[in-house]
Coordinates of C-alpha atoms in Angstrom, one line a residue:
X226 CA 57.0 227.5 38.9
X227 CA 58.8 225.8 42.4
X228 CA 59.1 222.0 41.5
X229 CA 57.0 219.9 43.2
X230 CA 59.2 218.1 46.8
X231 CA 58.4 214.4 46.2
X232 CA 56.3 212.5 48.2
X233 CA 57.1 210.7 51.2
X234 CA 57.7 207.2 51.0
X235 CA 55.4 205.1 53.0
X236 CA 58.9 203.3 54.6
X237 CA 60.1 207.5 54.3
X238 CA 57.1 208.2 56.3
X239 CA 57.0 205.8 58.8
X240 CA 60.8 206.4 59.7
X241 CA 59.9 210.0 60.8
X242 CA 57.4 209.0 63.0
X243 CA 58.9 206.2 64.4
X244 CA 61.8 208.9 65.3
X245 CA 59.3 211.2 66.5
X246 CA 57.5 209.0 68.5
X247 CA 61.4 208.0 70.7
X248 CA 62.3 211.6 71.1
X249 CA 59.1 212.8 72.1
X250 CA 59.2 209.0 74.8
X251 CA 62.9 210.6 75.2
X252 CA 61.8 214.0 76.5
X253 CA 59.0 212.4 78.1
X254 CA 61.5 210.3 80.6
X255 CA 64.2 212.9 81.0
X256 CA 61.0 215.3 82.0
X257 CA 60.0 212.3 84.4
X258 CA 63.1 213.0 85.9
X259 CA 62.4 215.9 88.0
X260 CA 58.7 214.6 88.7
X261 CA 59.7 211.8 91.1
X262 CA 59.5 211.9 94.3
X263 CA 61.5 211.9 97.0
X264 CA 61.5 209.2 99.6
X265 CA 62.9 206.7 102.0
X266 CA 64.7 204.7 99.0
X267 CA 67.5 208.0 99.0
X268 CA 70.3 207.9 101.0
X269 CA 71.2 211.1 102.3
X270 CA 68.4 213.5 101.8
X271 CA 66.8 215.7 104.0
X272 CA 63.2 213.9 105.7
X273 CA 61.3 216.8 106.0
X274 CA 61.8 216.8 101.7
X275 CA 59.8 213.3 101.8
X276 CA 56.5 214.1 99.0
X277 CA 58.0 216.9 97.2
X278 CA 59.0 216.0 93.7
X279 CA 63.2 216.0 93.0
X280 CA 62.3 219.3 90.8
X281 CA 60.4 221.0 93.5
X282 CA 63.5 220.2 96.4
X283 CA 66.0 221.4 93.3
X284 CA 63.8 224.2 93.5
X285 CA 64.4 225.0 97.0
X286 CA 68.3 225.0 96.5
X287 CA 68.9 223.5 100.1
X288 CA 72.7 223.5 101.9
X289 CA 74.2 220.6 101.4
X290 CA 75.5 221.3 105.6
X291 CA 72.5 223.2 107.2
X292 CA 69.3 222.7 105.3
X293 CA 68.4 218.8 106.6
X294 CA 70.5 216.7 104.7
X295 CA 71.5 213.7 106.4
X296 CA 75.3 211.4 106.7
X297 CA 76.1 209.7 104.9
X298 CA 75.9 211.6 101.9
X299 CA 77.3 211.9 98.7
X300 CA 78.2 215.2 97.2
X301 CA 78.8 216.3 93.2
X302 CA 80.1 219.4 92.6
X303 CA 78.8 221.3 90.3
X304 CA 81.9 223.8 89.5
X305 CA 84.3 220.4 88.6
X306 CA 81.4 218.5 86.7
X307 CA 81.4 220.9 84.3
X308 CA 85.3 221.9 84.0
X309 CA 85.9 218.2 83.5
X310 CA 82.8 217.9 81.2
X311 CA 84.3 220.8 78.9
X312 CA 88.1 219.9 79.0
X313 CA 87.8 216.5 76.9
X314 CA 85.5 218.4 74.7
X315 CA 88.2 220.5 74.2
X316 CA 90.7 217.3 74.1
X317 CA 89.0 215.4 71.4
X318 CA 88.2 218.0 69.3
X319 CA 92.2 219.5 69.2
X320 CA 92.6 215.6 68.9
X321 CA 90.2 215.1 66.1
X322 CA 88.5 212.2 67.6
X323 CA 84.7 211.3 68.4
X324 CA 83.9 210.9 72.1
X325 CA 81.4 208.1 72.7
X326 CA 82.6 208.2 76.9
X327 CA 81.8 205.3 78.9
X328 CA 78.7 205.4 80.6
X329 CA 78.9 202.5 82.9
X330 CA 80.9 204.7 85.0
X331 CA 77.3 206.0 86.1
X332 CA 74.7 205.4 84.5
X333 CA 73.2 208.5 84.9
X334 CA 71.1 210.1 81.4
X335 CA 71.2 213.2 83.0
X336 CA 74.9 213.3 82.8
X337 CA 75.2 211.5 79.4
X338 CA 72.6 213.8 77.8
X339 CA 75.4 216.8 79.1
X340 CA 78.6 214.4 77.9
X341 CA 76.8 214.8 74.5
X342 CA 75.9 218.6 74.8
X343 CA 79.4 218.6 74.8
X344 CA 80.8 217.2 71.7
X345 CA 80.2 212.9 73.0
X346 CA 79.6 211.1 69.9
X347 CA 77.5 208.7 71.7
X348 CA 77.8 206.2 74.8
X349 CA 79.4 203.7 75.6
X350 CA 77.9 200.5 77.7
X351 CA 78.7 197.3 78.7
X352 CA 75.4 195.2 78.6
X353 CA 71.6 195.1 77.6
X354 CA 69.9 196.7 80.9
X355 CA 72.3 199.6 80.8
X356 CA 71.8 199.9 76.5
X357 CA 68.0 199.8 77.7
X358 CA 68.2 202.5 79.8
X359 CA 70.3 204.9 77.8
X360 CA 67.5 204.0 74.5
X361 CA 64.8 205.0 77.0
X362 CA 66.6 208.8 77.8
X363 CA 66.8 209.1 74.4
X364 CA 70.5 208.1 73.5
X365 CA 70.6 207.9 69.6
X366 CA 74.2 205.8 69.4
X367 CA 75.3 203.1 71.1
X368 CA 79.0 201.4 71.4
X369 CA 78.2 197.9 73.6
X370 CA 82.1 197.4 74.6
X371 CA 81.1 194.1 74.9
X372 CA 80.3 191.0 73.4
X373 CA 75.9 190.5 72.8
X374 CA 75.3 187.1 72.6
X375 CA 71.6 186.6 74.5
X376 CA 68.9 186.1 72.8
X377 CA 66.3 187.9 74.8
X378 CA 68.6 191.1 74.3
X379 CA 69.5 190.4 70.6
X380 CA 65.6 190.5 70.1
X381 CA 64.9 193.4 71.7
X382 CA 67.6 195.0 70.3
X383 CA 66.2 194.4 66.5
X384 CA 63.0 195.6 67.4
X385 CA 64.9 198.8 68.5
X386 CA 66.8 199.0 65.4
X387 CA 63.5 198.6 63.2
X388 CA 61.7 200.7 65.2
X389 CA 64.5 203.8 64.8
X390 CA 66.8 204.0 61.8
X391 CA 68.4 207.2 63.4
X392 CA 69.7 204.4 66.3
X393 CA 73.1 204.3 65.3
X394 CA 74.5 200.7 67.6
X395 CA 77.5 199.3 67.4
X396 CA 79.0 196.2 69.3
X397 CA 82.0 193.9 70.0
X398 CA 82.3 190.4 68.5
X399 CA 86.0 187.7 68.8
X400 CA 84.7 184.7 68.5
X401 CA 82.7 182.4 65.6
X402 CA 80.4 181.1 67.4
X403 CA 79.4 184.3 68.9
X404 CA 78.4 185.9 65.4
X405 CA 76.7 182.3 64.9
X406 CA 74.6 183.1 68.1
X407 CA 73.6 186.3 67.3
X408 CA 72.9 185.3 64.1
X409 CA 70.8 182.6 65.1
X410 CA 68.7 185.4 67.0
X411 CA 68.2 187.8 65.3
X412 CA 67.3 186.0 62.1
X413 CA 64.7 184.8 64.6
X414 CA 63.6 187.9 65.4
X415 CA 62.8 188.8 62.0
X416 CA 65.6 191.6 62.3
X417 CA 65.5 193.6 58.9
X418 CA 68.3 195.9 59.9
X419 CA 71.9 194.0 60.8
X420 CA 73.5 194.6 63.4
X421 CA 77.3 196.9 63.4
X422 CA 79.4 194.8 65.0
X423 CA 83.2 195.6 65.0
X424 CA 86.1 192.3 66.2
X425 CA 87.3 192.9 69.1
X426 CA 91.5 192.5 69.4
X427 CA 92.4 191.0 72.9
X428 CA 94.9 193.4 75.2
X429 CA 97.9 190.2 74.8
X430 CA 96.9 186.2 76.6
X431 CA 95.2 185.7 79.3
X432 CA 93.5 189.2 79.4
X433 CA 89.5 189.6 79.0
X434 CA 87.4 189.2 75.9
X435 CA 88.8 189.1 73.1
X436 CA 90.2 187.7 69.4
X437 CA 94.3 186.6 70.9
X438 CA 95.9 186.6 67.4
X439 CA 94.7 188.5 63.8
X440 CA 94.1 184.8 62.6
X441 CA 91.7 184.6 64.5
X442 CA 90.3 188.4 63.9
X443 CA 90.2 186.8 60.3
X444 CA 87.5 184.1 60.9
X445 CA 85.4 186.2 63.3
X446 CA 85.2 188.4 60.3
X447 CA 85.3 187.0 58.0
X448 CA 81.7 184.9 59.8
X449 CA 80.0 188.0 59.7
X450 CA 80.9 189.1 56.6
X451 CA 78.5 185.3 56.5
X452 CA 76.0 186.6 58.5
X453 CA 73.3 188.6 57.0
X454 CA 72.3 189.9 60.0
X455 CA 75.4 191.4 60.5
X456 CA 77.7 193.8 59.5
X457 CA 81.6 194.8 59.7
X458 CA 82.3 198.0 60.9
X459 CA 86.0 198.3 62.3
X460 CA 87.8 196.9 64.8
X461 CA 88.0 198.0 68.6
X462 CA 89.5 196.4 71.7
X463 CA 91.0 198.0 75.7
X464 CA 94.6 199.3 75.9
X465 CA 93.7 199.1 80.2
X466 CA 93.9 195.6 80.2
X467 CA 97.6 194.9 78.5
X468 CA 99.5 193.3 80.6
X469 CA 102.1 195.0 83.0
X470 CA 100.6 198.1 81.0
X471 CA 104.5 200.7 80.1
X472 CA 103.7 203.4 77.4
X473 CA 105.7 201.1 75.0
X474 CA 103.5 198.3 75.6
X475 CA 100.7 200.2 75.5
X476 CA 101.6 201.7 72.2
X477 CA 103.2 198.9 70.8
X478 CA 99.2 197.2 71.4
X479 CA 97.7 199.9 69.8
X480 CA 99.5 199.7 66.9
X481 CA 98.1 196.0 66.2
X482 CA 94.6 197.2 66.9
X483 CA 95.3 200.0 63.5
X484 CA 97.4 197.5 61.6
X485 CA 94.1 194.8 61.6
X486 CA 91.7 197.7 60.9
X487 CA 94.4 198.9 57.8
X488 CA 94.2 195.3 56.4
X489 CA 90.5 194.5 57.0
X490 CA 91.1 197.1 54.4
X491 CA 93.2 196.4 52.4
X492 CA 91.7 192.6 51.9
X493 CA 88.1 194.6 51.2
X494 CA 86.5 193.9 54.9
X495 CA 84.6 197.6 54.6
X496 CA 82.7 197.8 51.4
X497 CA 81.0 201.1 50.2
X498 CA 79.0 200.0 47.9
X499 CA 75.8 197.8 48.0
X500 CA 73.0 198.0 50.5
X501 CA 75.0 197.8 53.3
X502 CA 78.0 199.4 52.0
X503 CA 79.4 201.8 54.7
X504 CA 80.3 205.4 55.2
X505 CA 83.0 205.3 57.6
X506 CA 85.8 202.6 59.3
X507 CA 85.3 202.6 63.0
X508 CA 88.3 202.6 65.3
X509 CA 88.2 202.4 69.2
X510 CA 89.9 202.1 72.0
X511 CA 90.6 204.1 74.8
X512 CA 89.9 203.6 78.9
X513 CA 90.1 206.4 81.7
X514 CA 94.2 206.2 82.3
X515 CA 95.9 205.5 78.6
X516 CA 93.7 208.4 76.2
X517 CA 96.8 210.2 75.5
X518 CA 98.5 206.7 74.2
X519 CA 95.3 206.3 72.4
X520 CA 95.6 209.7 70.9
X521 CA 99.0 209.4 69.6
X522 CA 98.1 206.7 67.8
X523 CA 95.1 207.1 66.3
X524 CA 96.8 210.2 65.0
X525 CA 98.9 208.2 62.5
X526 CA 96.3 205.5 61.7
X527 CA 97.8 204.2 58.3
X528 CA 95.1 205.5 55.3
X529 CA 92.4 203.5 55.0
X530 CA 89.6 203.5 51.9
X531 CA 86.9 204.8 53.7
X532 CA 87.0 208.1 56.4
X533 CA 87.7 206.7 60.2
X534 CA 85.7 207.3 62.6
X535 CA 88.8 207.6 65.6
X536 CA 86.2 207.0 68.8
X537 CA 87.7 206.9 72.0
X538 CA 85.8 206.0 74.9
X539 CA 87.0 207.3 78.3
X540 CA 85.0 207.5 81.0
X541 CA 85.7 208.4 84.1
X542 CA 86.9 211.6 83.4
X543 CA 83.3 212.5 84.1
X544 CA 83.4 212.6 88.2
X545 CA 87.7 211.7 88.3
X546 CA 88.3 210.8 91.5
X547 CA 90.9 211.4 94.4
X548 CA 93.0 207.7 93.9
X549 CA 93.3 205.3 90.6
X550 CA 92.7 207.4 88.4
X551 CA 94.3 210.7 89.8
X552 CA 98.0 209.1 89.7
X553 CA 97.1 207.6 86.1
X554 CA 95.5 210.2 84.0
X555 CA 97.6 210.8 80.9
X556 CA 97.0 214.3 81.9
X557 CA 99.9 213.9 84.6
X558 CA 102.0 212.5 81.7
X559 CA 101.2 215.9 79.3
X560 CA 100.5 218.3 81.6
X561 CA 99.8 220.9 78.9
X562 CA 96.7 219.4 78.1
X563 CA 95.4 220.3 81.6
X564 CA 93.7 218.6 84.6
X565 CA 91.0 216.8 85.6
X566 CA 89.8 217.7 89.1
X567 CA 87.8 215.2 91.4
X568 CA 84.5 216.2 92.2
X569 CA 83.0 213.4 94.2
X570 CA 82.8 214.6 98.0
X571 CA 81.3 211.8 101.1
X572 CA 80.3 213.1 104.0
X573 CA 79.9 211.2 106.5
X574 CA 79.6 212.7 110.7
X575 CA 82.0 211.0 113.5
X576 CA 80.2 208.6 115.6
X577 CA 82.7 207.6 118.1
X578 CA 86.1 208.3 119.4
X579 CA 86.6 205.3 121.4
X580 CA 90.5 206.3 121.8
X581 CA 93.0 209.6 121.1
X582 CA 94.5 207.2 117.6
X583 CA 91.1 206.3 117.2
X584 CA 87.8 207.0 115.9
X585 CA 84.3 206.2 113.3
X586 CA 82.2 207.9 110.1
X587 CA 79.3 206.8 110.1
X588 CA 80.2 205.4 106.2
X589 CA 81.3 202.0 105.2
X590 CA 81.1 199.6 102.4
X591 CA 77.9 200.2 101.4
X592 CA 78.7 204.4 100.8
X593 CA 82.5 204.5 99.2
X594 CA 83.7 203.3 96.6
X595 CA 87.0 200.9 97.9
X596 CA 87.2 198.4 95.2
X597 CA 90.4 199.8 94.7
X598 CA 91.6 202.4 96.8
X599 CA 90.4 203.4 100.4
X600 CA 88.5 206.6 100.9
X601 CA 91.3 209.6 101.5
X602 CA 90.1 211.9 104.5
X603 CA 90.5 216.2 102.6
X604 CA 87.6 218.0 105.6
X605 CA 86.6 218.2 108.7
X606 CA 83.2 220.3 109.4
X607 CA 82.5 221.7 113.0
X608 CA 80.3 224.6 113.0
X609 CA 80.0 226.0 110.0
X610 CA 83.8 226.1 109.7
X611 CA 86.3 223.5 107.6
X612 CA 89.2 222.9 107.8
X613 CA 91.8 220.3 106.3
X614 CA 91.6 216.9 108.2
X615 CA 95.5 217.3 109.2
X616 CA 96.2 213.6 110.9
X617 CA 93.1 211.6 109.8
X618 CA 93.6 208.8 107.7
X619 CA 91.1 206.2 107.0
X620 CA 92.7 202.9 107.6
X621 CA 89.1 199.9 107.1
X622 CA 85.9 199.7 106.1
X623 CA 83.0 198.1 107.3
X624 CA 79.7 197.5 106.3
X625 CA 78.9 201.2 107.4
X626 CA 81.6 202.3 109.5
X627 CA 84.6 203.7 108.2
X628 CA 87.4 203.3 111.1
X629 CA 90.0 206.2 111.2
X630 CA 93.4 206.5 112.5
X631 CA 93.9 209.8 114.1
X632 CA 97.5 211.3 114.6
X633 CA 98.3 212.4 117.9
X634 CA 97.2 215.7 119.0
X635 CA 94.0 215.9 115.9
X636 CA 91.1 217.5 116.7
X637 CA 88.5 215.2 114.8
X638 CA 85.4 214.8 117.7
X639 CA 82.4 212.9 118.3
X640 CA 79.8 215.0 115.8
X641 CA 82.4 216.5 113.0
X642 CA 81.6 215.7 110.0
X643 CA 84.8 214.5 107.6
X644 CA 84.7 214.7 103.2
X645 CA 85.9 212.1 102.3
X646 CA 87.9 211.8 98.6
X647 CA 87.2 208.8 96.6
X648 CA 88.7 206.1 94.5
X649 CA 87.6 204.8 91.3
X650 CA 84.3 206.6 90.4
X651 CA 83.0 203.2 89.3
X652 CA 82.0 202.0 91.7
X653 CA 80.8 205.7 93.8
X654 CA 78.3 205.9 90.7
X655 CA 76.5 202.5 91.6
X656 CA 76.2 203.3 95.7
X657 CA 73.8 206.1 95.2
X658 CA 70.7 206.4 93.5
X659 CA 70.0 209.8 94.4
X660 CA 73.2 212.5 94.3
X661 CA 73.4 216.0 95.3
X662 CA 74.4 218.4 92.6
X663 CA 76.3 220.8 94.9
X664 CA 78.3 224.3 94.2
X665 CA 81.4 225.8 95.8
X666 CA 79.2 227.5 98.8
X667 CA 77.1 224.5 99.2
X668 CA 73.8 224.8 97.8
X669 CA 72.2 222.0 96.0
X670 CA 70.9 222.6 92.9
X671 CA 70.3 219.3 91.0
X672 CA 70.3 215.9 92.0
X673 CA 71.3 213.2 88.6
X674 CA 69.5 210.3 89.2
X675 CA 71.2 206.5 88.6
X676 CA 69.8 203.5 87.8
X677 CA 72.6 200.4 88.0

């Protein structure tokens, strides 16, 4: 006679119900992206598409250049996006890293899910609003690479954790005062699950957030241990803030980070036993400029008493860029690992050609990423023919105009479309709420919704 299956406890049944409700909410939210109506809110889309749903417009497979899109319009390459997703999936697997790409780069739920489909452990975010967006679209593991001391946000977080036992959330702590504020807010909210935290080690004096010394890190860890609403699960930081970064300086800071994890472990700060015992220790770093150094440092992480979750957080790889990261990417330093491909191109139109040395396009600061490097003129389209933008340079941006400097003999006319490569994708996604996903021949296959 088969053994009877033990009856579920009321808590287990409630947990299953909550998880099912969260999954249904997420599925509904994702499906709702295709049901949103196209209208005046979304830049660059065809005026005659107004009233269609995003799904209906995508099904038409319009051509970006011939089917009514207006300039300026930002395009995301379907092929290059897929290449970048697959490349980083393979990189993380090859180096034994868990991967939680920084979602603040795109704030695009469809891309969050594409990243998870490509092996990501979860998604990294920076502020409570972003966490709420990710939760609405069903992201089950979130690493908040920031301190969280806002009482209203902590009340929401406590409820979210209590309602969904499968939701994993981790955030930074870097001060005793911050721990006290978190504990007070969570106790006031009646939180039933402790919030997982990692002590953030600063990248140096005068840098961004993080405790500056190992002694300060230990004091923060002691404060966490005294707060029943919090659970210390590891250490983390951001090597991109190392002052005057060089491979040697970044590696030295990463050695401090991994040594901090080992020291905390030796001191018994990560217990496996008890109601809040751990099954792994989180060690996390990794922006988009030095993730090769992170992989090297984590490969020689000192032995710990529990398995280590070596969590890489690079996010700009999704679209990569034609400026800042093109020069800094670790794949330039280690070319045998592969190469990321810039996936964005902003198309604008020449609206004025007042002199042989000057032209103006109808895209400016409101449309192009410009916080680090100016856009790069790469292509010119006229009468369906595309060619290199020889002799054309962007040398300034106004709010809605790009200033072009043209060399003697440069072939550029009013009405031409100019394709621009963009630097620093973190400030490209936030300027466009609905971005065409475009195949190499110009066919638009989907639209990527962002939430900034």
